[in-house]
Coordinates of N, CA and C in Angstrom, one line a residue:
X1 N -30.5 218.3 61.3 CA -29.3 218.3 60.5 C -28.2 217.4 60.9
X2 N -28.4 216.7 61.8 CA -27.7 215.6 62.3 C -27.9 214.5 61.3
X3 N -29.2 214.2 61.0 CA -29.5 213.2 60.4 C -29.3 213.4 59.0
X4 N -29.4 214.4 58.6 CA -28.7 214.9 57.1 C -27.3 214.7 56.6
X5 N -26.6 215.0 58.0 CA -25.2 214.7 57.8 C -24.8 213.4 57.8
X6 N -25.7 212.5 58.8 CA -25.5 211.2 58.5 C -25.8 210.6 57.2
X7 N -26.9 210.9 56.7 CA -27.0 210.3 55.4 C -26.1 211.0 54.5
X8 N -25.5 211.9 54.7 CA -24.5 212.4 53.3 C -23.5 211.6 53.9
X9 N -22.7 211.1 54.9 CA -21.6 210.4 55.2 C -21.8 209.2 55.0
X10 N -23.1 208.4 54.7 CA -23.5 207.1 54.3 C -23.3 207.3 52.7
X11 N -23.6 208.2 52.1 CA -23.6 208.2 50.5 C -22.0 208.8 50.0
X12 N -21.2 209.2 50.7 CA -20.1 209.6 50.3 C -19.5 208.9 49.3
X13 N -19.4 207.5 49.7 CA -18.5 206.6 48.8 C -19.5 206.3 47.6
X14 N -20.6 206.5 47.7 CA -21.3 206.0 46.5 C -21.5 207.4 45.7
X15 N -21.5 208.5 46.2 CA -21.1 209.8 45.2 C -19.8 209.7 44.5
X16 N -18.9 209.4 45.2 CA -17.6 209.4 44.5 C -17.4 208.6 43.5
X17 N -17.9 207.6 43.4 CA -17.9 206.4 42.1 C -19.2 206.3 41.4
X18 N -20.5 207.0 41.7 CA -21.4 207.2 41.1 C -21.6 208.6 40.4
X19 N -22.1 208.7 39.3 CA -22.6 210.1 38.6 C -23.5 210.8 39.8
X20 N -22.8 212.1 39.6 CA -24.0 213.0 40.5 C -25.2 212.9 40.0
X21 N -26.0 212.9 39.1 CA -27.5 212.9 38.7 C -27.9 211.9 39.5
X22 N -27.2 210.3 39.5 CA -27.7 209.3 40.4 C -28.0 209.6 41.7
X23 N -26.6 210.2 42.1 CA -26.6 210.4 43.7 C -27.4 211.5 44.1
X24 N -27.8 212.3 43.1 CA -28.8 213.6 43.9 C -30.4 212.7 43.7
X25 N -30.6 211.7 42.6 CA -31.7 211.0 42.8 C -31.8 210.3 44.1
X26 N -30.9 209.7 44.4 CA -31.0 208.9 45.7 C -31.7 210.0 46.9
X27 N -30.6 210.8 47.1 CA -31.0 211.5 48.0 C -32.3 212.3 48.1
X28 N -32.8 212.4 47.1 CA -34.2 213.0 46.8 C -35.1 211.7 47.3
X29 N -35.1 210.7 46.7 CA -35.8 209.7 47.3 C -35.9 209.6 48.6
X30 N -34.9 209.9 49.4 CA -35.0 210.1 50.9 C -35.3 211.4 51.5
X31 N -35.9 212.2 50.6 CA -36.3 213.4 51.1 C -35.6 214.8 51.1
X32 N -34.5 214.7 50.4 CA -33.5 215.7 50.6 C -33.5 216.5 49.1
X33 N -34.0 217.5 48.9 CA -33.8 218.2 47.6 C -32.5 218.7 47.3
X34 N -32.1 219.3 46.0 CA -30.9 219.9 45.7 C -30.8 220.9 46.5
X35 N -31.6 221.6 46.7 CA -31.6 223.0 47.2 C -31.2 222.8 48.8
X36 N -31.7 221.8 49.5 CA -31.1 221.6 50.7 C -29.7 221.1 50.6
X37 N -29.2 220.2 49.7 CA -27.7 219.5 49.7 C -27.2 221.0 49.3
X38 N -27.6 221.7 48.6 CA -26.9 223.1 48.1 C -26.4 223.9 49.5
X39 N -27.4 223.8 50.1 CA -27.3 224.8 51.3 C -25.9 224.0 52.4
X40 N -26.3 222.8 52.7 CA -25.5 221.9 53.4 C -24.0 222.1 52.7
X41 N -23.7 222.0 51.4 CA -22.4 222.1 51.1 C -21.8 223.5 51.1
X42 N -22.7 224.3 50.9 CA -22.1 225.6 51.2 C -21.7 226.0 52.7
X43 N -22.4 225.3 53.5 CA -21.9 225.5 55.1 C -20.7 224.8 55.1
X44 N -20.6 223.6 54.5 CA -19.3 222.8 54.4 C -18.1 223.6 53.8
X45 N -18.3 224.3 52.8 CA -17.2 225.2 52.1 C -16.9 226.2 53.1
X46 N -18.1 226.9 53.7 CA -17.6 227.9 54.6 C -16.9 227.6 55.9
X47 N -17.0 226.2 56.3 CA -16.2 225.9 57.6 C -14.8 225.6 57.3
X48 N -14.7 225.1 55.7 CA -13.4 224.6 55.1 C -12.4 226.0 55.1
X49 N -13.2 227.1 54.8 CA -12.6 228.4 54.8 C -12.0 228.9 56.1
X50 N -13.1 228.6 57.0 CA -12.5 229.3 58.3 C -11.5 228.3 58.9
X51 N -11.4 227.1 58.5 CA -10.4 226.4 59.1 C -9.2 226.7 58.3
X52 N -9.4 226.9 57.2 CA -7.9 227.3 56.4 C -7.4 228.5 56.7
X53 N -8.4 229.5 57.0 CA -7.6 230.7 57.5 C -7.2 230.7 58.7
X54 N -7.5 229.7 59.5 CA -6.7 229.5 61.0 C -5.5 229.1 60.8
X55 N -5.4 227.9 59.6 CA -4.0 227.3 59.4 C -3.6 228.2 59.1
X56 N -3.6 228.7 58.0 CA -2.5 229.7 57.4 C -1.9 230.9 58.3
X57 N -2.9 231.2 59.1 CA -2.5 231.8 60.6 C -1.5 231.5 61.3
X58 N -1.8 230.1 61.4 CA -0.9 229.4 62.3 C 0.6 229.1 61.7
X59 N 0.6 229.3 60.6 CA 1.8 228.8 59.6 C 2.7 230.0 59.5
X60 N 2.0 231.2 59.5 CA 2.1 232.4 59.3 C 3.4 232.5 61.2
X61 N 2.4 232.5 61.9 CA 3.2 232.6 63.3 C 4.2 231.5 63.6
X62 N 4.3 230.3 62.7 CA 5.5 229.6 62.9 C 6.5 229.9 62.2
X63 N 6.2 230.5 61.0 CA 7.4 231.3 60.2 C 8.1 232.4 60.9
X64 N 7.3 232.9 61.6 CA 7.8 234.3 62.7 C 8.8 233.7 63.5
X65 N 8.4 232.2 64.0 CA 9.0 231.7 65.1 C 10.2 231.2 64.7
X66 N 10.4 231.1 63.3 CA 11.6 230.3 62.9 C 12.4 231.7 62.7
X67 N 12.0 232.9 62.2 CA 12.9 233.8 62.1 C 13.4 234.7 63.2
X68 N 12.7 234.3 64.2 CA 13.0 234.7 65.5 C 14.0 233.5 66.4
X69 N 14.4 232.7 65.7 CA 15.1 231.6 66.0 C 16.3 232.1 67.1
X70 N 16.6 231.6 68.1 CA 17.6 231.9 68.8 C 18.4 230.9 69.8
X71 N 18.8 230.0 69.1 CA 19.5 228.9 69.7 C 18.4 227.5 69.8
X72 N 18.7 226.2 69.7 CA 17.9 225.1 69.4 C 18.7 224.4 68.3
X73 N 17.6 223.4 68.0 CA 17.9 222.5 67.2 C 17.3 223.0 65.5
X74 N 17.7 223.4 64.9 CA 17.4 223.8 63.7 C 16.8 222.7 63.0
X75 N 16.8 221.4 63.2 CA 15.8 220.3 62.5 C 14.7 220.4 63.2
X76 N 14.5 220.6 64.2 CA 13.1 220.6 64.9 C 12.4 221.7 64.4
X77 N 13.3 222.9 64.4 CA 12.5 224.1 63.6 C 12.2 223.8 62.4
X78 N 13.0 223.3 61.4 CA 12.4 223.2 60.1 C 11.2 222.1 60.1
X79 N 11.3 220.8 60.8 CA 10.1 220.0 61.1 C 8.8 220.7 61.6
X80 N 8.8 221.4 62.3 CA 7.7 222.4 62.7 C 7.1 223.2 61.6
X81 N 7.9 223.8 60.8 CA 7.6 224.6 59.9 C 6.9 223.7 58.7
X82 N 7.6 222.7 58.7 CA 7.5 221.6 57.7 C 5.6 221.3 57.7
X83 N 5.4 220.9 59.1 CA 4.1 220.5 59.3 C 3.1 221.1 59.1
X84 N 3.5 222.6 59.5 CA 2.5 223.6 59.1 C 2.4 223.9 57.8
X85 N 3.1 223.7 56.8 CA 3.0 223.7 55.6 C 2.1 222.8 54.7
X86 N 2.5 221.8 55.5 CA 1.4 220.7 55.0 C 0.1 220.5 55.4
X87 N 0.0 221.0 56.2 CA -1.3 221.4 56.9 C -2.1 222.3 56.2
X88 N -1.6 223.4 55.7 CA -1.9 224.2 54.8 C -2.2 223.9 53.4
X89 N -1.4 222.9 53.0 CA -1.8 222.2 51.4 C -3.1 221.4 51.8
X90 N -3.2 220.8 52.7 CA -4.2 219.5 53.2 C -5.7 220.5 53.1
X91 N -5.4 221.8 54.1 CA -6.6 222.6 54.1 C -7.0 223.4 52.6
X92 N -6.1 223.6 52.1 CA -6.3 224.4 50.4 C -7.0 223.3 49.7
X93 N -6.6 222.0 49.7 CA -7.2 220.9 48.9 C -8.4 220.6 49.4
X94 N -8.8 220.6 50.8 CA -10.2 220.4 51.1 C -11.2 221.9 50.8
X95 N -10.5 223.2 50.9 CA -11.5 223.9 50.2 C -11.8 224.0 48.7
X96 N -10.7 223.6 48.1 CA -11.1 223.5 46.7 C -12.2 222.4 46.5
X97 N -12.1 221.3 47.2 CA -12.7 220.3 46.8 C -14.3 220.6 47.2
X98 N -14.5 221.2 48.3 CA -15.5 221.9 48.6 C -16.6 222.5 48.0
X99 N -15.8 223.6 47.4 CA -16.4 224.6 46.3 C -16.5 223.9 45.1
X100 N -15.5 223.1 44.6 CA -16.3 222.1 43.5 C -17.4 221.5 43.9
X101 N -17.8 220.9 44.6 CA -19.2 220.3 45.2 C -20.2 221.5 45.3
X102 N -20.0 222.6 45.4 CA -21.1 223.4 45.5 C -21.3 223.7 44.1
X103 N -20.1 224.0 43.4 CA -20.6 224.4 41.9 C -21.5 223.1 41.4
X104 N -21.1 221.8 41.8 CA -21.9 220.7 40.9 C -23.2 220.7 41.4
X105 N -23.6 220.9 42.6 CA -25.1 220.6 42.9 C -25.8 221.9 42.6
X106 N -25.3 223.1 42.5 CA -25.8 224.4 42.1 C -26.1 224.3 40.6
X107 N -25.2 223.7 39.7 CA -25.4 223.5 38.4 C -26.8 222.6 38.2
X108 N -26.5 221.4 38.9 CA -27.6 220.6 38.7 C -29.0 221.3 39.0
X109 N -29.4 222.1 40.1 CA -30.5 222.6 40.7 C -31.0 223.6 39.7
X110 N -29.9 224.5 39.1 CA -30.5 225.3 38.2 C -31.1 225.1 37.1
X111 N -30.3 223.7 36.5 CA -30.9 223.3 35.1 C -32.0 222.6 35.4
X112 N -32.5 221.9 36.8 CA -33.8 221.3 37.2 C -34.8 222.7 37.2
X113 N -34.4 223.6 37.8 CA -35.2 224.4 38.2 C -35.7 225.0 36.5
X114 N -34.9 225.7 35.8 CA -35.0 226.2 34.4 C -36.1 225.1 33.9
X115 N -35.8 223.8 33.8 CA -36.5 222.8 33.1 C -38.1 222.7 33.7
X116 N -38.1 222.9 34.8 CA -39.3 222.8 35.6 C -40.3 224.0 35.4
X117 N -39.5 225.3 35.0 CA -40.4 226.3 34.8 C -41.2 226.2 33.5
X118 N -40.7 225.6 32.4 CA -41.3 225.3 31.3 C -42.7 224.5 31.5
X119 N -42.7 223.7 32.6 CA -44.1 223.0 32.8 C -45.3 223.7 33.5
X120 N -45.1 225.3 33.9 CA -46.2 225.9 34.4 C -47.2 226.1 33.3
X121 N -48.5 226.1 33.8 CA -49.7 226.6 32.7 C -49.8 228.0 32.9
X122 N -49.8 228.3 34.2 CA -49.8 229.9 34.4 C -48.8 230.8 34.1
X123 N -48.9 231.7 33.3 CA -47.9 232.7 32.8 C -47.5 233.3 34.0
X124 N -48.2 233.7 35.0 CA -48.0 234.7 36.1 C -47.2 233.7 37.1
X125 N -47.4 232.5 37.3 CA -46.7 231.7 38.2 C -45.3 231.3 37.6
X126 N -45.1 231.3 36.2 CA -43.9 230.9 35.5 C -42.8 232.3 35.5
X127 N -43.5 233.3 35.4 CA -42.7 234.6 35.4 C -42.1 234.6 36.8
X128 N -43.2 234.5 37.8 CA -42.6 234.6 39.4 C -41.3 233.8 39.7
X129 N -41.5 232.6 39.1 CA -40.5 231.4 39.3 C -39.1 231.8 38.5
X130 N -39.4 232.3 37.2 CA -38.2 233.1 36.8 C -37.6 234.1 37.2
X131 N -38.4 234.7 37.6 CA -37.7 236.1 38.5 C -36.7 235.6 40.1
X132 N -37.5 234.5 40.4 CA -36.6 233.8 41.7 C -35.5 233.1 41.5
X133 N -35.6 232.5 40.1 CA -34.4 231.9 39.8 C -33.3 232.8 39.4
X134 N -33.7 233.8 38.8 CA -32.8 235.2 38.2 C -32.0 235.3 39.5
X135 N -32.9 235.8 40.5 CA -32.4 236.3 41.8 C -31.3 235.4 42.8
X136 N -31.8 234.1 42.5 CA -31.0 233.0 43.4 C -29.7 233.0 42.6
X137 N -29.6 232.6 41.3 CA -28.2 232.8 40.2 C -27.4 233.9 40.5
X138 N -28.2 235.1 40.7 CA -27.0 236.4 41.1 C -26.6 236.3 42.3
X139 N -27.4 235.9 43.3 CA -26.7 235.8 44.5 C -25.8 234.4 44.5
X140 N -25.9 233.6 43.7 CA -25.0 232.3 43.9 C -23.8 232.9 43.2
X141 N -23.9 233.7 42.1 CA -22.6 233.9 41.2 C -21.7 235.1 42.0
X142 N -22.3 235.6 42.9 CA -21.5 236.6 43.9 C -20.7 235.7 45.0
X143 N -21.4 234.5 45.6 CA -20.9 233.7 46.4 C -19.6 232.9 45.9
X144 N -19.8 232.0 44.6 CA -19.1 231.4 44.0 C -17.9 232.2 43.6
X145 N -17.9 233.4 42.9 CA -17.1 234.3 42.9 C -16.1 234.7 44.0
X146 N -16.5 235.1 45.1 CA -15.8 235.1 46.1 C -15.0 234.2 47.0
X147 N -15.9 233.1 46.6 CA -15.1 231.7 47.0 C -13.8 231.3 46.5
X148 N -14.1 231.6 45.0 CA -12.9 231.1 43.9 C -11.9 232.4 44.0
X149 N -12.2 233.8 44.5 CA -11.0 234.4 44.8 C -10.2 233.9 45.9
X150 N -11.2 233.8 46.7 CA -10.5 233.3 48.2 C -9.6 232.3 47.9
X151 N -10.0 231.1 47.3 CA -9.1 230.2 47.0 C -7.8 230.5 46.2
X152 N -8.0 231.4 45.0 CA -6.8 231.5 44.5 C -5.6 232.4 45.3
X153 N -6.2 233.0 46.3 CA -5.2 233.9 47.2 C -4.4 232.7 47.9
X154 N -4.8 231.5 48.1 CA -4.3 230.5 48.8 C -3.0 230.0 48.3
X155 N -2.9 229.9 46.6 CA -2.0 229.5 45.9 C -0.6 230.3 46.2
X156 N -0.5 231.6 46.0 CA 0.7 232.3 46.4 C 1.5 232.2 47.6
X157 N 0.6 232.1 48.5 CA 0.9 231.8 49.8 C 1.5 230.4 50.1
X158 N 1.0 229.6 49.4 CA 1.5 228.0 49.5 C 2.8 228.2 49.1
X159 N 3.0 228.6 47.7 CA 4.3 228.7 47.0 C 5.4 229.1 47.9
X160 N 4.9 230.6 48.5 CA 6.0 231.2 49.2 C 6.6 230.0 50.6
X161 N 5.5 229.6 51.2 CA 5.9 228.8 52.2 C 6.7 227.8 51.7
X162 N 6.4 227.0 50.6 CA 7.1 225.8 50.1 C 8.4 226.0 49.6
X163 N 8.6 227.1 49.3 CA 10.1 227.9 48.9 C 11.1 228.1 50.3
X164 N 10.3 228.4 51.5 CA 11.2 228.8 52.4 C 11.6 227.4 53.3
X165 N 10.4 226.6 53.2 CA 10.5 225.4 53.8 C 11.4 224.4 53.1
X166 N 11.8 224.4 51.9 CA 12.8 224.1 51.1 C 14.0 224.6 51.3
X167 N 14.2 225.9 51.2 CA 15.4 226.5 51.6 C 16.0 226.2 53.2
X168 N 14.9 226.1 54.0 CA 15.4 225.9 55.0 C 15.7 224.4 55.2
X169 N 15.1 223.5 54.6 CA 15.6 222.1 54.7 C 16.8 222.0 54.1
X170 N 17.5 222.5 53.1 CA 18.8 222.3 52.4 C 19.9 223.2 52.8
X171 N 19.5 224.0 53.8 CA 20.4 225.1 54.7 C 20.2 224.9 55.9
X172 N 20.2 223.9 56.9 CA 19.9 223.8 58.2 C 21.1 224.6 58.9
X173 N 21.1 226.2 58.7 CA 22.1 226.7 59.7 C 21.8 228.0 60.0
X174 N 22.3 229.0 60.6 CA 21.8 230.2 61.2 C 22.0 231.3 60.0
X175 N 22.8 231.2 59.1 CA 22.7 232.1 57.9 C 21.3 231.8 56.9
X176 N 20.8 230.5 57.1 CA 19.6 230.3 56.0 C 18.6 231.2 57.0
X177 N 18.3 230.9 58.3 CA 17.3 231.6 59.0 C 17.4 233.0 58.9
X178 N 18.6 233.5 58.7 CA 18.6 235.1 58.7 C 18.0 235.5 57.3
X179 N 18.3 234.6 56.1 CA 17.7 234.7 54.7 C 16.4 234.8 54.8
X180 N 15.8 233.9 55.7 CA 14.2 234.0 55.7 C 13.6 235.3 56.2
X181 N 14.2 236.1 57.1 CA 13.8 237.4 57.5 C 13.3 238.2 56.5
X182 N 13.9 238.2 55.4 CA 13.6 239.1 54.3 C 12.1 238.9 53.7
X183 N 11.8 237.6 53.8 CA 10.7 237.0 53.2 C 9.4 237.4 54.1
X184 N 9.7 237.6 55.4 CA 8.6 237.7 56.3 C 7.3 238.9 55.8
X185 N 8.1 239.9 55.7 CA 7.0 241.1 55.3 C 6.2 240.9 54.1
X186 N 6.4 240.1 53.0 CA 6.1 239.7 51.9 C 5.1 238.7 52.3
X187 N 5.6 237.6 53.2 CA 4.4 236.6 53.2 C 3.3 236.8 54.3
X188 N 3.7 237.7 55.5 CA 2.5 238.4 56.1 C 1.7 239.3 55.3
X189 N 2.0 240.0 54.5 CA 1.1 240.9 53.6 C 0.3 239.8 52.6
X190 N 0.8 238.6 52.1 CA -0.1 237.8 51.6 C -1.1 237.2 52.3
X191 N -0.8 236.7 53.5 CA -1.5 236.1 54.6 C -2.3 236.8 54.9
X192 N -2.1 238.2 55.3 CA -3.4 239.1 55.3 C -4.3 239.2 54.5
X193 N -3.7 239.5 53.0 CA -4.7 239.8 51.9 C -5.6 238.1 51.9
X194 N -4.8 237.3 52.0 CA -5.7 235.8 52.0 C -7.0 235.8 53.0
X195 N -6.5 236.3 54.3 CA -7.5 236.3 55.3 C -8.8 237.1 54.8
X196 N -8.3 238.5 54.6 CA -9.6 239.2 54.1 C -10.4 238.7 53.0
X197 N -9.9 238.0 52.2 CA -10.5 237.3 51.1 C -11.5 236.2 51.5
X198 N -11.0 235.6 52.5 CA -11.8 234.6 53.4 C -12.7 235.1 53.9
X199 N -12.5 236.1 54.5 CA -13.6 236.8 55.5 C -14.7 237.2 54.6
X200 N -14.5 237.8 53.4 CA -15.5 238.0 52.5 C -16.3 236.8 52.1
X201 N -15.9 235.7 51.9 CA -16.4 234.6 51.3 C -17.2 234.1 52.2
X202 N -16.4 234.2 53.2 CA -17.4 233.3 54.6 C -18.4 234.5 54.8
X203 N -18.6 235.5 54.8 CA -19.5 236.2 54.9 C -20.7 236.3 53.7
X204 N -20.0 236.0 52.6 CA -21.1 235.7 51.2 C -21.6 234.4 51.5
X205 N -21.2 233.3 52.0 CA -21.8 232.1 52.1 C -22.7 232.4 53.3
X206 N -22.5 233.0 54.5 CA -23.5 233.4 55.6 C -24.9 233.8 54.9
X207 N -24.5 235.0 54.0 CA -25.8 235.4 53.2 C -26.2 234.5 52.2
X208 N -25.7 233.9 51.8 CA -26.6 233.1 50.7 C -27.3 231.8 51.3
X209 N -26.8 231.2 52.6 CA -27.5 230.2 53.3 C -28.9 230.8 54.0
X210 N -28.6 231.9 54.2 CA -30.0 232.3 54.8 C -31.2 232.7 53.8
X211 N -30.7 232.9 52.3 CA -31.5 233.1 51.3 C -32.2 231.7 51.0
X212 N -31.7 230.5 51.4 CA -31.8 229.4 51.1 C -33.3 228.9 52.3
X213 N -33.1 229.6 53.4 CA -33.7 228.8 54.7 C -34.9 229.1 54.4

């Protein structure tokens, strides 16, 4: 796995500027097929979601500490909250990027699989391969749906965090902190819902990876 990760890192720049088809061909020439690349990318997407889940929970805790503010420099409080928000934005971007990469290689894998099914001379083997393709697609569709649902849950939370960060920035006083308290329940509810969707998506990823092993 470490060798595979190293090869992927070496080819990252190439993949960014070259087309996916050329990238996958280069990987296959080194002994890594699309199925293996898909498994690796699903793992990466799963880890990104875990990181994002932890970061959003951390941001919620920081927001709670702002609401509980009891003396000190409000500028410091604002900067800590803003840092947490920016980390959330970064993690959200990473999650989206990695889900996009999963979709890209999955599409290439299924297209190739479908084309190669036509090459069978044995009707029995052709039917068997078609059934396996259909089953894999079904599991994959459940996975990508769960991943996208979790991704969508991030954006309302990000918008709410951004509103509170901006409001605190423009009103560095005790009244502003008191005003944020009314938003805490709503944000906590949204973060809890996000974490539940992330957990579902992570579980789907675990199950899907097992089917590729």
